Coordinates of C-alpha atoms in Angstrom, one line a residue:
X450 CA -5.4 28.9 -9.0
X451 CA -6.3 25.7 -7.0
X452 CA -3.3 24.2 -5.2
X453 CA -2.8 20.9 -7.3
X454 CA -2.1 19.5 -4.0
X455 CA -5.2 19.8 -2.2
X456 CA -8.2 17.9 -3.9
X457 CA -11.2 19.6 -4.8
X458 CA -14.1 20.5 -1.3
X459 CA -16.6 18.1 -0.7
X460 CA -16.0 14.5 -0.1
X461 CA -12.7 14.5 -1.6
X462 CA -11.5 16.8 0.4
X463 CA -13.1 15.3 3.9
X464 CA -11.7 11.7 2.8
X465 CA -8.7 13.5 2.2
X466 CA -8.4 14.8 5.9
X467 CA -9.5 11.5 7.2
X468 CA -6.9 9.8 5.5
X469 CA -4.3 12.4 6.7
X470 CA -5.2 11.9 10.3
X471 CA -4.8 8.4 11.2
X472 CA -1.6 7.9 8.9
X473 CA -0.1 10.9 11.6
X474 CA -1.0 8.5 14.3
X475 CA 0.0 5.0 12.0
X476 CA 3.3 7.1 11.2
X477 CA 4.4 7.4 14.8
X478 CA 3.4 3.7 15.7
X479 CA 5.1 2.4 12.8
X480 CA 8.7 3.6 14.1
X481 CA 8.2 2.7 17.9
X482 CA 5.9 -0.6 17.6
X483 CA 9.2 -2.5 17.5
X484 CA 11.2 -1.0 19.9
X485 CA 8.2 -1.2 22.5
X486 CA 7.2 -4.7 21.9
X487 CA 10.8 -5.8 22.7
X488 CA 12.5 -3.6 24.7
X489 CA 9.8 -2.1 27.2
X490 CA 7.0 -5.4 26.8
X491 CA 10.2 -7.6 26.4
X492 CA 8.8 -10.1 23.6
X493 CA 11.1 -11.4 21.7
X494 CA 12.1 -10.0 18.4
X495 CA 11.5 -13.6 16.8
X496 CA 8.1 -13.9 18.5
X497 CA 6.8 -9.9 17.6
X498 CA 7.7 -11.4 13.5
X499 CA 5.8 -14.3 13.9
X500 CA 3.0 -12.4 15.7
X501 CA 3.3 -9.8 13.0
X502 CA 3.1 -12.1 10.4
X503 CA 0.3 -14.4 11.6
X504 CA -1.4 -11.3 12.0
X505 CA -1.5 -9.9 8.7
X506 CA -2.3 -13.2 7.3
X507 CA -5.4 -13.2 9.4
X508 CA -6.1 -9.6 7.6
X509 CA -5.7 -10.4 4.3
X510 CA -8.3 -13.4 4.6
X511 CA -10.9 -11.3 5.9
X512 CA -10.3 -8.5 4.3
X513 CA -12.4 -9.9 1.1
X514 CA -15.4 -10.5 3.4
X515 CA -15.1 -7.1 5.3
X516 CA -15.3 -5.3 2.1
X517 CA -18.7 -7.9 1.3
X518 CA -20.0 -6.3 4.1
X519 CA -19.3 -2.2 3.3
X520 CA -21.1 -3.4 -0.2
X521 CA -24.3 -5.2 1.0
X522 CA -24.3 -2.8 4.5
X523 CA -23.1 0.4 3.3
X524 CA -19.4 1.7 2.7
X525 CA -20.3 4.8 5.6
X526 CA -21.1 2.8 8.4
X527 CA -18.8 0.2 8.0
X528 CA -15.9 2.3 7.3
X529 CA -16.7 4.2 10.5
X530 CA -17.3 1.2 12.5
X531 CA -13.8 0.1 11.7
X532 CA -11.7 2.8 11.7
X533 CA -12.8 2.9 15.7
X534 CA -12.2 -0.8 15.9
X535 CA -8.5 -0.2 14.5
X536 CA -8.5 2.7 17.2
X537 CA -9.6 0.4 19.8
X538 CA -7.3 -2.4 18.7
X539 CA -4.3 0.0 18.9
X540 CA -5.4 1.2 22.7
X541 CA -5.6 -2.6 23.2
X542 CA -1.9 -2.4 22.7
X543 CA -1.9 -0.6 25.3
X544 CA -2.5 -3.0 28.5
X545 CA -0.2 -5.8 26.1
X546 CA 2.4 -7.7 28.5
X547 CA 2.6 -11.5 27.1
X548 CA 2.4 -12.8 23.2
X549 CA -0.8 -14.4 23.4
X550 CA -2.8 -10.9 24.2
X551 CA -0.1 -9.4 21.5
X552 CA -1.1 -12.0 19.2
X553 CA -4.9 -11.5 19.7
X554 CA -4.4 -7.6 19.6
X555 CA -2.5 -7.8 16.2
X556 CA -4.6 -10.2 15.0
X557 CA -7.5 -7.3 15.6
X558 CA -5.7 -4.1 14.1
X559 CA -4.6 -6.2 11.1
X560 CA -8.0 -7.2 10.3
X561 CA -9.7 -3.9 11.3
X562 CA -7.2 -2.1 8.9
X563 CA -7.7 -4.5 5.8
X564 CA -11.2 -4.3 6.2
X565 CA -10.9 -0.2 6.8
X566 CA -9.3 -0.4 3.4
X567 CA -11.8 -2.1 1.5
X568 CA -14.8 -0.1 2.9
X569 CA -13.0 3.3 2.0
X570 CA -12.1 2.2 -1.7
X571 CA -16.3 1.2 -1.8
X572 CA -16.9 4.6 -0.2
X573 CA -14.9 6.6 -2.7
X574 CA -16.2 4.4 -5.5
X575 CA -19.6 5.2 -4.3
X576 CA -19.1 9.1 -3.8
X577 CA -16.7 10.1 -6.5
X578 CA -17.0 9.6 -10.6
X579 CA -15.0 7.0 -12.4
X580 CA -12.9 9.3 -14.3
X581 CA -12.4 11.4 -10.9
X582 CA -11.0 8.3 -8.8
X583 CA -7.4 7.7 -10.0
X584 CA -6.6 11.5 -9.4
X585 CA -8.3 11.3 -6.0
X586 CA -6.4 8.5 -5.1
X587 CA -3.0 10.2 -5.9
X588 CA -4.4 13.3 -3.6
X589 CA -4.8 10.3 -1.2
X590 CA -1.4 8.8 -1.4
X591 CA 0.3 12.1 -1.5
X592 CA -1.6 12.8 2.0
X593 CA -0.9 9.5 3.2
X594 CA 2.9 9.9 2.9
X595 CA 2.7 13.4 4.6
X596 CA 1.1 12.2 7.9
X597 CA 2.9 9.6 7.8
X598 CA 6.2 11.3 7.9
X599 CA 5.3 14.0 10.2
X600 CA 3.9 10.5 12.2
X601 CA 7.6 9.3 12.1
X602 CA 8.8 12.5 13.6
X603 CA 6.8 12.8 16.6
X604 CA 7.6 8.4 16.4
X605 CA 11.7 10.0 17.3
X606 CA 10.5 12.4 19.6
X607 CA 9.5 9.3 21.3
X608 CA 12.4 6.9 20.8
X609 CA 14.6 10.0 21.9
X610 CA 12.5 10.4 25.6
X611 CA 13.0 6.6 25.8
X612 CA 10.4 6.2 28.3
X613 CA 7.5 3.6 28.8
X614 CA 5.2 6.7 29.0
X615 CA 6.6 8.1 26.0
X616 CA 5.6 4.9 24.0
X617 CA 2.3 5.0 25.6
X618 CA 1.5 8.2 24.4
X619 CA 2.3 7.5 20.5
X620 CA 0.1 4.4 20.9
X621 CA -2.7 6.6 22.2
X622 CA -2.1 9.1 19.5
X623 CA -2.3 6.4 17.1
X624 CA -6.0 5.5 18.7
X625 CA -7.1 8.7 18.9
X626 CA -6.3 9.3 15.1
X627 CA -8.4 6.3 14.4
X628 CA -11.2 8.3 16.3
X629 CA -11.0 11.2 14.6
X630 CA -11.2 9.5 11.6
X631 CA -14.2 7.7 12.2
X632 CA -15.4 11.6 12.9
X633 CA -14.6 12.4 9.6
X634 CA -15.8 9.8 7.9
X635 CA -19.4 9.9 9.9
X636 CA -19.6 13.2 8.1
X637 CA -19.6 12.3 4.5
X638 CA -23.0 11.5 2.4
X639 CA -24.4 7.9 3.1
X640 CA -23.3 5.4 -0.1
X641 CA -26.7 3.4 -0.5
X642 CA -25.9 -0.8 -0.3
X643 CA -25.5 -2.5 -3.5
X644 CA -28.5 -5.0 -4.6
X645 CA -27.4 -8.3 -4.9
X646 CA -29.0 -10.9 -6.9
X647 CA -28.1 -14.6 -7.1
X648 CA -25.8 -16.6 -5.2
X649 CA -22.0 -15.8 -5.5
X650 CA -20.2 -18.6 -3.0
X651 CA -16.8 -17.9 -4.1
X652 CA -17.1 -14.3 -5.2
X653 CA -14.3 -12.6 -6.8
X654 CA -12.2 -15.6 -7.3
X655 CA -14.5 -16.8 -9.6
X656 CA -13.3 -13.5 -11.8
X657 CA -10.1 -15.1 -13.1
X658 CA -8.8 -12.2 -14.8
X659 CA -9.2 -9.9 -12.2
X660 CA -7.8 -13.1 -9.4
X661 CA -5.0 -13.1 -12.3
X662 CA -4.3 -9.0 -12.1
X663 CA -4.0 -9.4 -8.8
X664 CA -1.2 -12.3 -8.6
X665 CA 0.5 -10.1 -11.1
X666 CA 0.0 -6.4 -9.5
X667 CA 1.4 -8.6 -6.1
X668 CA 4.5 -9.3 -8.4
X669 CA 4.5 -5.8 -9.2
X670 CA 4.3 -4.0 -5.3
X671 CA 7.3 -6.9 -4.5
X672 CA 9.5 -3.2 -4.5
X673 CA 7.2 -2.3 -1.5
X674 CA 10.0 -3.6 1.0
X675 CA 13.1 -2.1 -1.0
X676 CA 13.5 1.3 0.4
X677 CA 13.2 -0.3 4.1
X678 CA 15.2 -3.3 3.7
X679 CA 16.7 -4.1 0.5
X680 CA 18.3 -1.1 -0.2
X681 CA 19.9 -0.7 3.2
X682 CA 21.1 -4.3 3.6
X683 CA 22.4 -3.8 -0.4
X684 CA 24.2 -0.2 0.6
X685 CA 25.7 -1.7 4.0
X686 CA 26.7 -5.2 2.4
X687 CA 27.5 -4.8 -1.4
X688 CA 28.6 -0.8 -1.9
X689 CA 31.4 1.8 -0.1
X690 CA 28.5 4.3 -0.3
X691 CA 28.0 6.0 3.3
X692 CA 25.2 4.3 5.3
X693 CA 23.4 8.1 5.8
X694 CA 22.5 7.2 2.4
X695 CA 19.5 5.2 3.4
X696 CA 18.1 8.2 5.4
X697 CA 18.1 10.4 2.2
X698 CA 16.9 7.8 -0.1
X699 CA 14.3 7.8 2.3
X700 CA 13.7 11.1 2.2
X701 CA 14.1 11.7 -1.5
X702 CA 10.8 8.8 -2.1
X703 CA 8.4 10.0 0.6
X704 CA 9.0 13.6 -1.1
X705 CA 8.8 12.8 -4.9
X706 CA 5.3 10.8 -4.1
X707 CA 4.3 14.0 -2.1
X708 CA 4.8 16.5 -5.0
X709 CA 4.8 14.2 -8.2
X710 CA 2.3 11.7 -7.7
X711 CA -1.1 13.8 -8.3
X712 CA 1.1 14.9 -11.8
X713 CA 1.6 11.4 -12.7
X714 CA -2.1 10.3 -12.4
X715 CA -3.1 12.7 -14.7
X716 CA -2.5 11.0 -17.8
X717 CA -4.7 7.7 -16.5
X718 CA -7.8 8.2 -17.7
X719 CA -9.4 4.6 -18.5
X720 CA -8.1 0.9 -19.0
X721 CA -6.1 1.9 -22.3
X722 CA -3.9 4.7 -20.5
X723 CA -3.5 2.7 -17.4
X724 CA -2.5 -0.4 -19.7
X725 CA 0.3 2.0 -20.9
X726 CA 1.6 3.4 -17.7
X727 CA 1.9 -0.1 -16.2
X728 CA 4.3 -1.1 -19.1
X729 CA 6.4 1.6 -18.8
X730 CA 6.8 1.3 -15.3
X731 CA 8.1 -1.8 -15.9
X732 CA 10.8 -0.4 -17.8
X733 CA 11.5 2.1 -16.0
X734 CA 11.6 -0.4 -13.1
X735 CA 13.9 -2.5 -15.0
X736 CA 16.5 0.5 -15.4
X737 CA 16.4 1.2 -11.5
X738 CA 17.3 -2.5 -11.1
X739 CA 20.2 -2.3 -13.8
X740 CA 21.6 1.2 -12.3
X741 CA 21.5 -0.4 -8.6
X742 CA 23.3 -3.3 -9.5
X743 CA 26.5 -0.4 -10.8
X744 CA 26.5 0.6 -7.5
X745 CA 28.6 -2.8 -6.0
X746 CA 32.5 -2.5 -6.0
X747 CA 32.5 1.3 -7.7
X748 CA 34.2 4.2 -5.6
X749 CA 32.2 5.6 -2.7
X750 CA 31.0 8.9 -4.9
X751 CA 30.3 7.0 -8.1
X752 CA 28.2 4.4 -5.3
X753 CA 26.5 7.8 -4.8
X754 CA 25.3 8.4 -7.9
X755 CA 24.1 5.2 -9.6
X756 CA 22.0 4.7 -6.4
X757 CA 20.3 8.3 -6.5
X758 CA 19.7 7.4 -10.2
X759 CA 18.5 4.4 -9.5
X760 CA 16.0 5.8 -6.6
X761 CA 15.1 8.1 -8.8
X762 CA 14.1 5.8 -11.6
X763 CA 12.7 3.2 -8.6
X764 CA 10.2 6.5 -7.4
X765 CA 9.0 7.3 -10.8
X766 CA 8.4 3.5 -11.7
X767 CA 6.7 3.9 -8.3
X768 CA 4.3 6.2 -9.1
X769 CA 3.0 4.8 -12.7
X770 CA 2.6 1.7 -11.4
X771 CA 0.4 3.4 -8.6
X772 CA -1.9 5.5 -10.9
X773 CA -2.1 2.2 -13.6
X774 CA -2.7 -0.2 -10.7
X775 CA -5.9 2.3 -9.2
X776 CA -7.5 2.5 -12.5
X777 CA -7.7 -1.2 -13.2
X778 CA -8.9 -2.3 -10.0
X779 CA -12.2 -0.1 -10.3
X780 CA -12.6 -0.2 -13.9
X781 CA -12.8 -4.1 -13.6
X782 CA -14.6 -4.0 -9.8
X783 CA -18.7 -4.5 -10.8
X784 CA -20.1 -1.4 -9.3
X785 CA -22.2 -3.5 -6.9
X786 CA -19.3 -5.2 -5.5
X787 CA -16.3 -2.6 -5.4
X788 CA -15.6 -3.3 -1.4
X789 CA -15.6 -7.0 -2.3
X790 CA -13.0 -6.8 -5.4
X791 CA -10.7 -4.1 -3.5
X792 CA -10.8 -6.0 -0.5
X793 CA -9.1 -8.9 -2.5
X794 CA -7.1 -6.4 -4.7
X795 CA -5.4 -5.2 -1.6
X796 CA -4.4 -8.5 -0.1
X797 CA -1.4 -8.1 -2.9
X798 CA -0.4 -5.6 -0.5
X799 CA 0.1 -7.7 2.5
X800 CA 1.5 -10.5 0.4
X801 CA 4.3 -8.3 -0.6
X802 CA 4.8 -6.8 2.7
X803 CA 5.3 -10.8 3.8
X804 CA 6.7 -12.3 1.1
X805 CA 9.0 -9.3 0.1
X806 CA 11.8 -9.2 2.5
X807 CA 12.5 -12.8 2.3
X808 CA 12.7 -12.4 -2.2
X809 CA 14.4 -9.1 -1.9
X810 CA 17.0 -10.6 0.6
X811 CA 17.7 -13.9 -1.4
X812 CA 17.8 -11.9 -4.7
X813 CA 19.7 -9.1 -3.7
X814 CA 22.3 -10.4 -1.0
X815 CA 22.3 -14.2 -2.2
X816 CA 23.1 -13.2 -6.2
X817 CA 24.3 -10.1 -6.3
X818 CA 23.8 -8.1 -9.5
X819 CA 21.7 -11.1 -11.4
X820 CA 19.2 -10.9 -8.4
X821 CA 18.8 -7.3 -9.6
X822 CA 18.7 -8.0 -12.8
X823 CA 16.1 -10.7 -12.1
X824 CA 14.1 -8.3 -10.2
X825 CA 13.9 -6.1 -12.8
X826 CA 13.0 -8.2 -15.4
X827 CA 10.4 -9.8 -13.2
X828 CA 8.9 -6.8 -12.8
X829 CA 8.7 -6.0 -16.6
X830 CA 7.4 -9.4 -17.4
X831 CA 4.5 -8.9 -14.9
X832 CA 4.0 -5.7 -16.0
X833 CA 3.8 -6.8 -19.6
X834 CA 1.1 -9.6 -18.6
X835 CA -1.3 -6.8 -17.2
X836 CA -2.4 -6.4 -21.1
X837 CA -3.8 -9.8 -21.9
X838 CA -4.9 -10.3 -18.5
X839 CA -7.1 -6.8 -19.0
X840 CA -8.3 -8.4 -22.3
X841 CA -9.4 -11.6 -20.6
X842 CA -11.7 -9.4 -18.6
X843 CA -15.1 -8.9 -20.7
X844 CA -15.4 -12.4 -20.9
X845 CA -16.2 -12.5 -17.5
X846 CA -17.2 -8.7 -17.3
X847 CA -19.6 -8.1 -19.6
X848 CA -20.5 -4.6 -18.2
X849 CA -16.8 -3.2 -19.0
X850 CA -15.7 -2.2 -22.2
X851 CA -11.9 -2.3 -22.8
X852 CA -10.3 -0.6 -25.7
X853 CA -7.7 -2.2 -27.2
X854 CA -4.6 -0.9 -26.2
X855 CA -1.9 0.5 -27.8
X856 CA 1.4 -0.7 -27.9

């Protein structure tokens, strides 16, 4: 029997691999990035933020135009031509020693990766089936969370030597992954460019619905930051649990995606079954909030528990949304513009990676239990919207046919 694990050989497998190679190099840069950028460049943490921040703004603008390019150039080449300009941006890191190189050099890896994005979503829309994609994507997340924590153990190996040479050597494993990516990448068949016709100045935000999904799937991925930030700054502020906590909560999310998340994409199968999964994310969502919230002013144990359940819920909520969220964003993508549409679809990504700290902080630390409570029922009102936004789409999209769903 075929390990459920381990998509099928071919180019699912190979994008597979490629994808598990540089998130082993992203996963150690991501735990020493900080650390190096203050204590052995010596910026200041306020300055690394801003750079930071700047930066991914700059990606998520061009990110849209990058993925243009992988449709009217061909997904191949341009995903291989910047997955080695994210390895070359990292090595840039490299000779950093002021904030305006830092800047410049953020500026590059942010943009490199948002366009890298784009031009392996129109790769893997151009080499795999429509009904194939969600569960491929799942393979792909689970793989992306297993580099990345074997990543963030050789990333401690590193913080433990303590050495500049030490961090030097994660950043040039992080460059070399990008390489070897590229390698990987070179080796799958070549995706033919898509024929354009007629002019398209603003391109996909003249698709309202699909501009619209994306405002609400941004609303939706707002529980990016959680696990990172909100949750610790909640356990450490607002409970008696122990603070080891966060390290197993941790542990328990990058493990449940691992195993569960191929399962869970299984049942999303086409716009109606994706409609569903969203919505019940959303109140599954909603429960995690509710269950969190128990957690302030209860007995250290009993703090325990309602924040296990509650990561618990948070994970599986996780998940559904991921599979639902997959399927909508091809299924509404025209198949001559997929890098386009997923390079625009992704910027919800970075938005929430931005904006999310600052919401999760004022929510959660500022009011308490109602910011939870708001939270949750944020999320299921966003989730709920997804429906008629969906339906809005063959007005606009022609091409796709949208059952209706099922409530």
């Amino acid at each position: 029997m075929r390990n459920s694990l381990v998509p099928p050989a071919g180019p699912q497998r190979v994008l597979a691999l490629a994808q598990l190679t540089n998130s082993v190099g992203d996963g150690a840069y991501y735990v020493t990035s900080a650390l190096y950028f203050t204590h052995v460049v010596g910026l200041a943490p306020a300055r690394v933020g801003l750079g930071l921040t700047v930066a991914w703004a700059v990606g998520s603008l061009v990110g849209v135009p990058l993925g243009r390019l992988a449709d009217r150039r061909g997904a191949r080449g341009t995903a291989v031509l910047l997955a080695l300009a994210t390895g070359l941006a990292v090595a840039s890191f490299l000779v950093v020693r002021d904030f305006v190189p830092f800047l410049l050099a953020a500026c590059g890896y942010a943009s490199a990766q948002s366009g890298l994005a784009a031009a392996r979503q129109a790769l893997l829309a151009g080499l795999v089936s429509a009904g194939e994609r969600t569960g491929l994507l799942a393979h792909l997340q689970s793989t992306l969370n297993a580099g990345l924590a074997v990543g963030a153990g050789l990333g401690g190996l590193a913080l433990h030597v303590g050495t500049r040479a030490a961090y030097l050597g994660v950043f040039a494993l992080d460059a070399v992954s990008f390489v070897a990516c590229a390698g990987l990448l070179v080796r799958l068949p070549a995706v033919a460019p898509a024929v354009r016709e007629g002019r398209r100045d603003l391109g996909v935000l003249r698709d309202r619905p699909y501009t619209l999904l994306t405002l609400l799937n941004t609303v939706l991925l707002l529980r990016m930051p959680l696990l990172s930030l909100g949750l610790p700054l909640w356990i450490a502020e607002r409970t008696q649990a122990p603070t080891w906590l966060v390290s197993a909560l941790f542990v328990l999310n990058t493990g449940a995606v691992m195993v569960f998340q191929v399962r869970m994409a299984r049942g999303v199968t086409g716009i109606a079954s994706a409609t569903r999964a969203v919505r019940r994310s959303g109140w599954v969502m909603l429960a995690a909030c509710v269950v969190f919230a128990l957690s302030a002013g209860a007995s250290p144990w009993v703090a325990v528990g309602a924040l296990v359940v509650g990561a618990v819920l948070q994970v599986v909520a996780e998940m559904g949304q991921s599979a639902g969220s997959w399927q909508v964003s091809f299924d509404l993508a025209p198949a001559d513009r997929v890098g386009e549409y997923q390079g625009f679809f992704g910027t919800g990504v970075t938005v929430a990676r931005t904006l999310g700290p600052l919401v999760l902080t004022s929510l959660l630390l500022g009011w308490g239990t109602d910011g939870w409570l708001l939270l949750g029922g944020a999320t299921l009102v966003a989730s709920y919207a997804m429906g008629p936004a969906i339906r809005r789409a063959p007005a606009s999209r022609p091409d796709v046919r949208l059952p209706v769903p099922v409530n």
